[in-house]
GROMACS .gro file of N, CA, C and O in nm:
model
  412
    1UNK      N    1  -0.050  -0.100  -2.128
    1UNK     CA    2  -0.031  -0.120  -1.986
    1UNK      C    3  -0.127  -0.028  -1.912
    1UNK      O    4  -0.150   0.085  -1.950
    2UNK      N    5  -0.182  -0.077  -1.805
    2UNK     CA    6  -0.277   0.000  -1.726
    2UNK      C    7  -0.201   0.106  -1.647
    2UNK      O    8  -0.156   0.082  -1.537
    3UNK      N    9  -0.188   0.226  -1.705
    3UNK     CA   10  -0.105   0.327  -1.642
    3UNK      C   11  -0.178   0.406  -1.535
    3UNK      O   12  -0.116   0.454  -1.442
    4UNK      N   13  -0.309   0.423  -1.545
    4UNK     CA   14  -0.380   0.509  -1.454
    4UNK      C   15  -0.446   0.440  -1.336
    4UNK      O   16  -0.524   0.501  -1.265
    5UNK      N   17  -0.416   0.314  -1.313
    5UNK     CA   18  -0.479   0.240  -1.203
    5UNK      C   19  -0.391   0.245  -1.080
    5UNK      O   20  -0.275   0.203  -1.082
    6UNK      N   21  -0.446   0.299  -0.972
    6UNK     CA   22  -0.370   0.309  -0.847
    6UNK      C   23  -0.307   0.174  -0.815
    6UNK      O   24  -0.372   0.070  -0.826
    7UNK      N   25  -0.179   0.176  -0.780
    7UNK     CA   26  -0.103   0.053  -0.759
    7UNK      C   27  -0.027   0.060  -0.628
    7UNK      O   28   0.040   0.160  -0.600
    8UNK      N   29  -0.038  -0.046  -0.549
    8UNK     CA   30   0.036  -0.058  -0.424
    8UNK      C   31   0.133  -0.174  -0.440
    8UNK      O   32   0.093  -0.284  -0.478
    9UNK      N   33   0.261  -0.148  -0.413
    9UNK     CA   34   0.363  -0.252  -0.418
    9UNK      C   35   0.397  -0.289  -0.273
    9UNK      O   36   0.429  -0.203  -0.192
   10UNK      N   37   0.389  -0.418  -0.244
   10UNK     CA   38   0.423  -0.470  -0.111
   10UNK      C   39   0.554  -0.545  -0.122
   10UNK      O   40   0.570  -0.631  -0.210
   11UNK      N   41   0.649  -0.513  -0.035
   11UNK     CA   42   0.781  -0.575  -0.040
   11UNK      C   43   0.823  -0.622   0.098
   11UNK      O   44   0.802  -0.552   0.197
   12UNK      N   45   0.879  -0.741   0.103
   12UNK     CA   46   0.950  -0.788   0.222
   12UNK      C   47   1.090  -0.823   0.173
   12UNK      O   48   1.109  -0.916   0.096
   13UNK      N   49   1.189  -0.747   0.218
   13UNK     CA   50   1.325  -0.759   0.166
   13UNK      C   51   1.397  -0.885   0.213
   13UNK      O   52   1.479  -0.939   0.139
   14UNK      N   53   1.369  -0.928   0.335
   14UNK     CA   54   1.437  -1.047   0.388
   14UNK      C   55   1.345  -1.117   0.487
   14UNK      O   56   1.225  -1.087   0.491
   15UNK      N   57   1.398  -1.208   0.568
   15UNK     CA   58   1.315  -1.286   0.659
   15UNK      C   59   1.258  -1.204   0.774
   15UNK      O   60   1.162  -1.246   0.838
   16UNK      N   61   1.316  -1.089   0.801
   16UNK     CA   62   1.269  -1.006   0.911
   16UNK      C   63   1.135  -0.941   0.878
   16UNK      O   64   1.120  -0.877   0.773
   17UNK      N   65   1.040  -0.956   0.968
   17UNK     CA   66   0.909  -0.893   0.949
   17UNK      C   67   0.925  -0.741   0.941
   17UNK      O   68   0.850  -0.673   0.872
   18UNK      N   69   1.026  -0.688   1.009
   18UNK     CA   70   1.050  -0.543   1.007
   18UNK      C   71   1.093  -0.493   0.869
   18UNK      O   72   1.092  -0.372   0.846
   19UNK      N   73   1.132  -0.583   0.780
   19UNK     CA   74   1.172  -0.540   0.645
   19UNK      C   75   1.051  -0.523   0.552
   19UNK      O   76   1.068  -0.484   0.437
   20UNK      N   77   0.933  -0.549   0.603
   20UNK     CA   78   0.812  -0.531   0.522
   20UNK      C   79   0.783  -0.383   0.504
   20UNK      O   80   0.794  -0.303   0.597
   21UNK      N   81   0.744  -0.347   0.382
   21UNK     CA   82   0.705  -0.210   0.355
   21UNK      C   83   0.610  -0.208   0.235
   21UNK      O   84   0.589  -0.311   0.171
   22UNK      N   85   0.555  -0.094   0.209
   22UNK     CA   86   0.471  -0.078   0.091
   22UNK      C   87   0.498   0.058   0.029
   22UNK      O   88   0.548   0.150   0.095
   23UNK      N   89   0.466   0.070  -0.098
   23UNK     CA   90   0.477   0.195  -0.171
   23UNK      C   91   0.351   0.207  -0.257
   23UNK      O   92   0.307   0.107  -0.312
   24UNK      N   93   0.295   0.325  -0.263
   24UNK     CA   94   0.178   0.337  -0.351
   24UNK      C   95   0.202   0.441  -0.459
   24UNK      O   96   0.278   0.535  -0.441
   25UNK      N   97   0.138   0.418  -0.573
   25UNK     CA   98   0.164   0.494  -0.694
   25UNK      C   99   0.033   0.522  -0.767
   25UNK      O  100  -0.062   0.445  -0.756
   26UNK      N  101   0.032   0.629  -0.847
   26UNK     CA  102  -0.090   0.662  -0.921
   26UNK      C  103  -0.120   0.565  -1.034
   26UNK      O  104  -0.232   0.562  -1.085
   27UNK      N  105  -0.020   0.485  -1.075
   27UNK     CA  106  -0.042   0.392  -1.184
   27UNK      C  107   0.065   0.284  -1.190
   27UNK      O  108   0.166   0.289  -1.119
   28UNK      N  109   0.043   0.187  -1.275
   28UNK     CA  110   0.133   0.073  -1.290
   28UNK      C  111   0.270   0.119  -1.340
   28UNK      O  112   0.373   0.073  -1.290
   29UNK      N  113   0.274   0.210  -1.437
   29UNK     CA  114   0.404   0.256  -1.489
   29UNK      C  115   0.491   0.315  -1.380
   29UNK      O  116   0.610   0.287  -1.372
   30UNK      N  117   0.431   0.399  -1.297
   30UNK     CA  118   0.507   0.461  -1.187
   30UNK      C  119   0.558   0.355  -1.090
   30UNK      O  120   0.670   0.363  -1.039
   31UNK      N  121   0.477   0.254  -1.065
   31UNK     CA  122   0.517   0.145  -0.975
   31UNK      C  123   0.634   0.066  -1.034
   31UNK      O  124   0.730   0.034  -0.963
   32UNK      N  125   0.627   0.036  -1.163
   32UNK     CA  126   0.735  -0.040  -1.226
   32UNK      C  127   0.863   0.042  -1.230
   32UNK      O  128   0.973  -0.011  -1.208
   33UNK      N  129   0.850   0.171  -1.254
   33UNK     CA  130   0.966   0.259  -1.252
   33UNK      C  131   1.031   0.258  -1.113
   33UNK      O  132   1.153   0.253  -1.101
   34UNK      N  133   0.950   0.261  -1.010
   34UNK     CA  134   1.002   0.258  -0.872
   34UNK      C  135   1.073   0.126  -0.841
   34UNK      O  136   1.175   0.125  -0.771
   35UNK      N  137   1.021   0.017  -0.891
   35UNK     CA  138   1.084  -0.114  -0.869
   35UNK      C  139   1.222  -0.116  -0.936
   35UNK      O  140   1.320  -0.163  -0.877
   36UNK      N  141   1.231  -0.064  -1.057
   36UNK     CA  142   1.360  -0.056  -1.127
   36UNK      C  143   1.456   0.032  -1.047
   36UNK      O  144   1.572  -0.004  -1.026
   37UNK      N  145   1.408   0.146  -1.000
   37UNK     CA  146   1.493   0.237  -0.923
   37UNK      C  147   1.536   0.173  -0.791
   37UNK      O  148   1.647   0.197  -0.744
   38UNK      N  149   1.448   0.094  -0.731
   38UNK     CA  150   1.482   0.023  -0.608
   38UNK      C  151   1.601  -0.070  -0.633
   38UNK      O  152   1.695  -0.075  -0.554
   39UNK      N  153   1.599  -0.141  -0.745
   39UNK     CA  154   1.709  -0.230  -0.782
   39UNK      C  155   1.836  -0.150  -0.811
   39UNK      O  156   1.945  -0.184  -0.764
   40UNK      N  157   1.823  -0.042  -0.885
   40UNK     CA  158   1.940   0.039  -0.918
   40UNK      C  159   2.002   0.099  -0.793
   40UNK      O  160   2.124   0.110  -0.782
   41UNK      N  161   1.919   0.138  -0.698
   41UNK     CA  162   1.970   0.190  -0.569
   41UNK      C  163   2.050   0.082  -0.496
   41UNK      O  164   2.156   0.109  -0.441
   42UNK      N  165   2.000  -0.041  -0.497
   42UNK     CA  166   2.070  -0.152  -0.434
   42UNK      C  167   2.205  -0.175  -0.502
   42UNK      O  168   2.307  -0.198  -0.435
   43UNK      N  169   2.208  -0.168  -0.635
   43UNK     CA  170   2.333  -0.184  -0.708
   43UNK      C  171   2.434  -0.077  -0.669
   43UNK      O  172   2.553  -0.105  -0.650
   44UNK      N  173   2.387   0.047  -0.654
   44UNK     CA  174   2.477   0.156  -0.614
   44UNK      C  175   2.528   0.136  -0.472
   44UNK      O  176   2.644   0.168  -0.443
   45UNK      N  177   2.444   0.084  -0.384
   45UNK     CA  178   2.486   0.054  -0.247
   45UNK      C  179   2.597  -0.051  -0.247
   45UNK      O  180   2.693  -0.041  -0.172
   46UNK      N  181   2.581  -0.153  -0.330
   46UNK     CA  182   2.678  -0.263  -0.335
   46UNK      C  183   2.805  -0.227  -0.411
   46UNK      O  184   2.909  -0.291  -0.392
   47UNK      N  185   2.798  -0.126  -0.498
   47UNK     CA  186   2.911  -0.088  -0.583
   47UNK      C  187   2.932   0.064  -0.581
   47UNK      O  188   2.923   0.129  -0.686
   48UNK      N  189   2.960   0.121  -0.465
   48UNK     CA  190   2.968   0.268  -0.456
   48UNK      C  191   3.082   0.328  -0.539
   48UNK      O  192   3.074   0.444  -0.578
   49UNK      N  193   3.185   0.250  -0.568
   49UNK     CA  194   3.299   0.301  -0.642
   49UNK      C  195   3.279   0.298  -0.793
   49UNK      O  196   3.357   0.358  -0.866
   50UNK      N  197   3.174   0.233  -0.841
   50UNK     CA  198   3.151   0.222  -0.985
   50UNK      C  199   3.064   0.340  -1.030
   50UNK      O  200   2.950   0.354  -0.986
   51UNK      N  201   3.117   0.425  -1.120
   51UNK     CA  202   3.042   0.545  -1.160
   51UNK      C  203   2.920   0.516  -1.248
   51UNK      O  204   2.819   0.585  -1.240
   52UNK      N  205   2.929   0.414  -1.332
   52UNK     CA  206   2.817   0.382  -1.423
   52UNK      C  207   2.794   0.232  -1.419
   52UNK      O  208   2.878   0.154  -1.462
   53UNK      N  209   2.680   0.194  -1.367
   53UNK     CA  210   2.648   0.052  -1.352
   53UNK      C  211   2.551   0.010  -1.461
   53UNK      O  212   2.451   0.078  -1.487
   54UNK      N  213   2.582  -0.102  -1.526
   54UNK     CA  214   2.491  -0.158  -1.625
   54UNK      C  215   2.447  -0.296  -1.578
   54UNK      O  216   2.516  -0.361  -1.499
   55UNK      N  217   2.331  -0.338  -1.627
   55UNK     CA  218   2.279  -0.468  -1.588
   55UNK      C  219   2.186  -0.520  -1.696
   55UNK      O  220   2.139  -0.445  -1.781
   56UNK      N  221   2.162  -0.648  -1.689
   56UNK     CA  222   2.070  -0.715  -1.782
   56UNK      C  223   1.936  -0.735  -1.711
   56UNK      O  224   1.928  -0.736  -1.588
   57UNK      N  225   1.833  -0.758  -1.788
   57UNK     CA  226   1.700  -0.783  -1.730
   57UNK      C  227   1.704  -0.907  -1.640
   57UNK      O  228   1.636  -0.913  -1.538
   58UNK      N  229   1.788  -1.004  -1.674
   58UNK     CA  230   1.798  -1.124  -1.590
   58UNK      C  231   1.853  -1.092  -1.452
   58UNK      O  232   1.818  -1.158  -1.354
   59UNK      N  233   1.939  -0.989  -1.443
   59UNK     CA  234   1.990  -0.946  -1.313
   59UNK      C  235   1.877  -0.886  -1.228
   59UNK      O  236   1.868  -0.913  -1.107
   60UNK      N  237   1.792  -0.808  -1.291
   60UNK     CA  238   1.678  -0.751  -1.221
   60UNK      C  239   1.582  -0.860  -1.177
   60UNK      O  240   1.531  -0.859  -1.065
   61UNK      N  241   1.558  -0.959  -1.263
   61UNK     CA  242   1.472  -1.072  -1.227
   61UNK      C  243   1.530  -1.148  -1.108
   61UNK      O  244   1.456  -1.188  -1.017
   62UNK      N  245   1.661  -1.167  -1.107
   62UNK     CA  246   1.725  -1.238  -0.996
   62UNK      C  247   1.705  -1.160  -0.865
   62UNK      O  248   1.675  -1.219  -0.761
   63UNK      N  249   1.719  -1.029  -0.872
   63UNK     CA  250   1.695  -0.945  -0.754
   63UNK      C  251   1.552  -0.963  -0.704
   63UNK      O  252   1.529  -0.981  -0.584
   64UNK      N  253   1.456  -0.958  -0.795
   64UNK     CA  254   1.316  -0.976  -0.756
   64UNK      C  255   1.293  -1.114  -0.694
   64UNK      O  256   1.218  -1.128  -0.598
   65UNK      N  257   1.358  -1.215  -0.750
   65UNK     CA  258   1.345  -1.351  -0.696
   65UNK      C  259   1.407  -1.364  -0.558
   65UNK      O  260   1.363  -1.446  -0.477
   66UNK      N  261   1.511  -1.287  -0.531
   66UNK     CA  262   1.579  -1.295  -0.402
   66UNK      C  263   1.507  -1.221  -0.290
   66UNK      O  264   1.537  -1.243  -0.172
   67UNK      N  265   1.414  -1.135  -0.325
   67UNK     CA  266   1.333  -1.070  -0.222
   67UNK      C  267   1.250  -1.177  -0.152
   67UNK      O  268   1.201  -1.270  -0.216
   68UNK      N  269   1.232  -1.162  -0.022
   68UNK     CA  270   1.150  -1.259   0.052
   68UNK      C  271   1.009  -1.264  -0.009
   68UNK      O  272   0.952  -1.370  -0.030
   69UNK      N  273   0.954  -1.146  -0.039
   69UNK     CA  274   0.823  -1.140  -0.102
   69UNK      C  275   0.808  -1.006  -0.173
   69UNK      O  276   0.858  -0.904  -0.125
   70UNK      N  277   0.740  -1.007  -0.284
   70UNK     CA  278   0.705  -0.886  -0.355
   70UNK      C  279   0.577  -0.915  -0.434
   70UNK      O  280   0.562  -1.020  -0.494
   71UNK      N  281   0.485  -0.822  -0.425
   71UNK     CA  282   0.359  -0.835  -0.499
   71UNK      C  283   0.301  -0.696  -0.518
   71UNK      O  284   0.351  -0.597  -0.465
   72UNK      N  285   0.194  -0.688  -0.594
   72UNK     CA  286   0.129  -0.561  -0.619
   72UNK      C  287  -0.022  -0.576  -0.607
   72UNK      O  288  -0.076  -0.685  -0.628
   73UNK      N  289  -0.086  -0.469  -0.572
   73UNK     CA  290  -0.231  -0.460  -0.572
   73UNK      C  291  -0.267  -0.348  -0.669
   73UNK      O  292  -0.222  -0.233  -0.652
   74UNK      N  293  -0.344  -0.381  -0.772
   74UNK     CA  294  -0.379  -0.284  -0.875
   74UNK      C  295  -0.530  -0.259  -0.870
   74UNK      O  296  -0.610  -0.353  -0.879
   75UNK      N  297  -0.566  -0.133  -0.855
   75UNK     CA  298  -0.708  -0.098  -0.844
   75UNK      C  299  -0.779  -0.118  -0.977
   75UNK      O  300  -0.732  -0.073  -1.081
   76UNK      N  301  -0.891  -0.187  -0.971
   76UNK     CA  302  -0.974  -0.211  -1.089
   76UNK      C  303  -1.104  -0.134  -1.069
   76UNK      O  304  -1.190  -0.176  -0.991
   77UNK      N  305  -1.119  -0.019  -1.139
   77UNK     CA  306  -1.238   0.064  -1.119
   77UNK      C  307  -1.370  -0.007  -1.149
   77UNK      O  308  -1.471   0.020  -1.086
   78UNK      N  309  -1.368  -0.099  -1.246
   78UNK     CA  310  -1.494  -0.165  -1.284
   78UNK      C  311  -1.551  -0.251  -1.172
   78UNK      O  312  -1.672  -0.271  -1.163
   79UNK      N  313  -1.464  -0.301  -1.085
   79UNK     CA  314  -1.511  -0.383  -0.972
   79UNK      C  315  -1.495  -0.310  -0.838
   79UNK      O  316  -1.539  -0.360  -0.735
   80UNK      N  317  -1.427  -0.193  -0.843
   80UNK     CA  318  -1.401  -0.115  -0.723
   80UNK      C  319  -1.322  -0.197  -0.620
   80UNK      O  320  -1.348  -0.188  -0.500
   81UNK      N  321  -1.227  -0.277  -0.670
   81UNK     CA  322  -1.143  -0.362  -0.585
   81UNK      C  323  -0.999  -0.357  -0.633
   81UNK      O  324  -0.970  -0.319  -0.745
   82UNK      N  325  -0.911  -0.401  -0.545
   82UNK     CA  326  -0.770  -0.416  -0.581
   82UNK      C  327  -0.745  -0.560  -0.623
   82UNK      O  328  -0.780  -0.653  -0.550
   83UNK      N  329  -0.686  -0.578  -0.740
   83UNK     CA  330  -0.651  -0.711  -0.790
   83UNK      C  331  -0.509  -0.744  -0.747
   83UNK      O  332  -0.416  -0.668  -0.777
   84UNK      N  333  -0.489  -0.857  -0.679
   84UNK     CA  334  -0.353  -0.896  -0.640
   84UNK      C  335  -0.273  -0.945  -0.761
   84UNK      O  336  -0.325  -1.015  -0.846
   85UNK      N  337  -0.147  -0.905  -0.766
   85UNK     CA  338  -0.057  -0.945  -0.874
   85UNK      C  339   0.069  -1.002  -0.812
   85UNK      O  340   0.125  -0.947  -0.718
   86UNK      N  341   0.118  -1.113  -0.867
   86UNK     CA  342   0.231  -1.182  -0.808
   86UNK      C  343   0.366  -1.136  -0.867
   86UNK      O  344   0.372  -1.049  -0.953
   87UNK      N  345   0.471  -1.198  -0.818
   87UNK     CA  346   0.608  -1.167  -0.860
   87UNK      C  347   0.625  -1.182  -1.011
   87UNK      O  348   0.689  -1.099  -1.075
   88UNK      N  349   0.569  -1.286  -1.071
   88UNK     CA  350   0.582  -1.306  -1.216
   88UNK      C  351   0.513  -1.197  -1.295
   88UNK      O  352   0.561  -1.155  -1.401
   89UNK      N  353   0.399  -1.150  -1.247
   89UNK     CA  354   0.330  -1.039  -1.312
   89UNK      C  355   0.418  -0.915  -1.309
   89UNK      O  356   0.430  -0.844  -1.408
   90UNK      N  357   0.482  -0.891  -1.194
   90UNK     CA  358   0.571  -0.775  -1.181
   90UNK      C  359   0.686  -0.787  -1.280
   90UNK      O  360   0.720  -0.690  -1.347
   91UNK      N  361   0.745  -0.905  -1.292
   91UNK     CA  362   0.854  -0.924  -1.387
   91UNK      C  363   0.809  -0.892  -1.530
   91UNK      O  364   0.880  -0.824  -1.605
   92UNK      N  365   0.692  -0.939  -1.567
   92UNK     CA  366   0.639  -0.914  -1.701
   92UNK      C  367   0.618  -0.764  -1.723
   92UNK      O  368   0.654  -0.710  -1.828
   93UNK      N  369   0.561  -0.698  -1.625
   93UNK     CA  370   0.533  -0.554  -1.637
   93UNK      C  371   0.661  -0.472  -1.636
   93UNK      O  372   0.672  -0.372  -1.708
   94UNK      N  373   0.759  -0.510  -1.554
   94UNK     CA  374   0.887  -0.439  -1.552
   94UNK      C  375   0.954  -0.452  -1.688
   94UNK      O  376   1.006  -0.353  -1.743
   95UNK      N  377   0.953  -0.572  -1.745
   95UNK     CA  378   1.013  -0.592  -1.878
   95UNK      C  379   0.946  -0.503  -1.981
   95UNK      O  380   1.012  -0.435  -2.059
   96UNK      N  381   0.813  -0.503  -1.982
   96UNK     CA  382   0.739  -0.420  -2.078
   96UNK      C  383   0.768  -0.272  -2.056
   96UNK      O  384   0.783  -0.195  -2.152
   97UNK      N  385   0.780  -0.232  -1.931
   97UNK     CA  386   0.809  -0.092  -1.897
   97UNK      C  387   0.947  -0.052  -1.949
   97UNK      O  388   0.962   0.053  -2.013
   98UNK      N  389   1.047  -0.136  -1.924
   98UNK     CA  390   1.182  -0.106  -1.972
   98UNK      C  391   1.189  -0.109  -2.124
   98UNK      O  392   1.257  -0.026  -2.185
   99UNK      N  393   1.120  -0.202  -2.185
   99UNK     CA  394   1.117  -0.212  -2.331
   99UNK      C  395   1.055  -0.086  -2.391
   99UNK      O  396   1.102  -0.033  -2.490
  100UNK      N  397   0.950  -0.036  -2.326
  100UNK     CA  398   0.885   0.086  -2.371
  100UNK      C  399   0.975   0.208  -2.358
  100UNK      O  400   0.974   0.298  -2.441
  101UNK      N  401   1.058   0.210  -2.254
  101UNK     CA  402   1.152   0.321  -2.236
  101UNK      C  403   1.262   0.319  -2.340
  101UNK      O  404   1.311   0.423  -2.383
  102UNK      N  405   1.302   0.198  -2.381
  102UNK     CA  406   1.410   0.183  -2.478
  102UNK      C  407   1.366   0.215  -2.620
  102UNK      O  408   1.447   0.246  -2.706
  103UNK      N  409   1.236   0.207  -2.645
  103UNK     CA  410   1.184   0.228  -2.781
  103UNK      C  411   1.186   0.375  -2.821
  103UNK      O  412   1.193   0.464  -2.747
   0.00000   0.00000   0.00000
């Protein structure tokens, strides 16, 4: 996984333009970790009384699908440009990131 490439994650949580935001990270791994934490934070908001929340990767995918929009821009030093990455790319990278943590 391209860990050292500056990565910007763009998110629109719902239909409101005001829900648009971005987060930038030193690499893809840090960005994927933040996306997982974003989901876990939402779970804690929805279930404040539950001390330990567990979920499946399909639950995380559903959360990503329910966002109005989510994408990433990954810096490619060889071209000196940011490559746009879509929701499916994020899902693939999040899965690989979590799999790597579990190993």
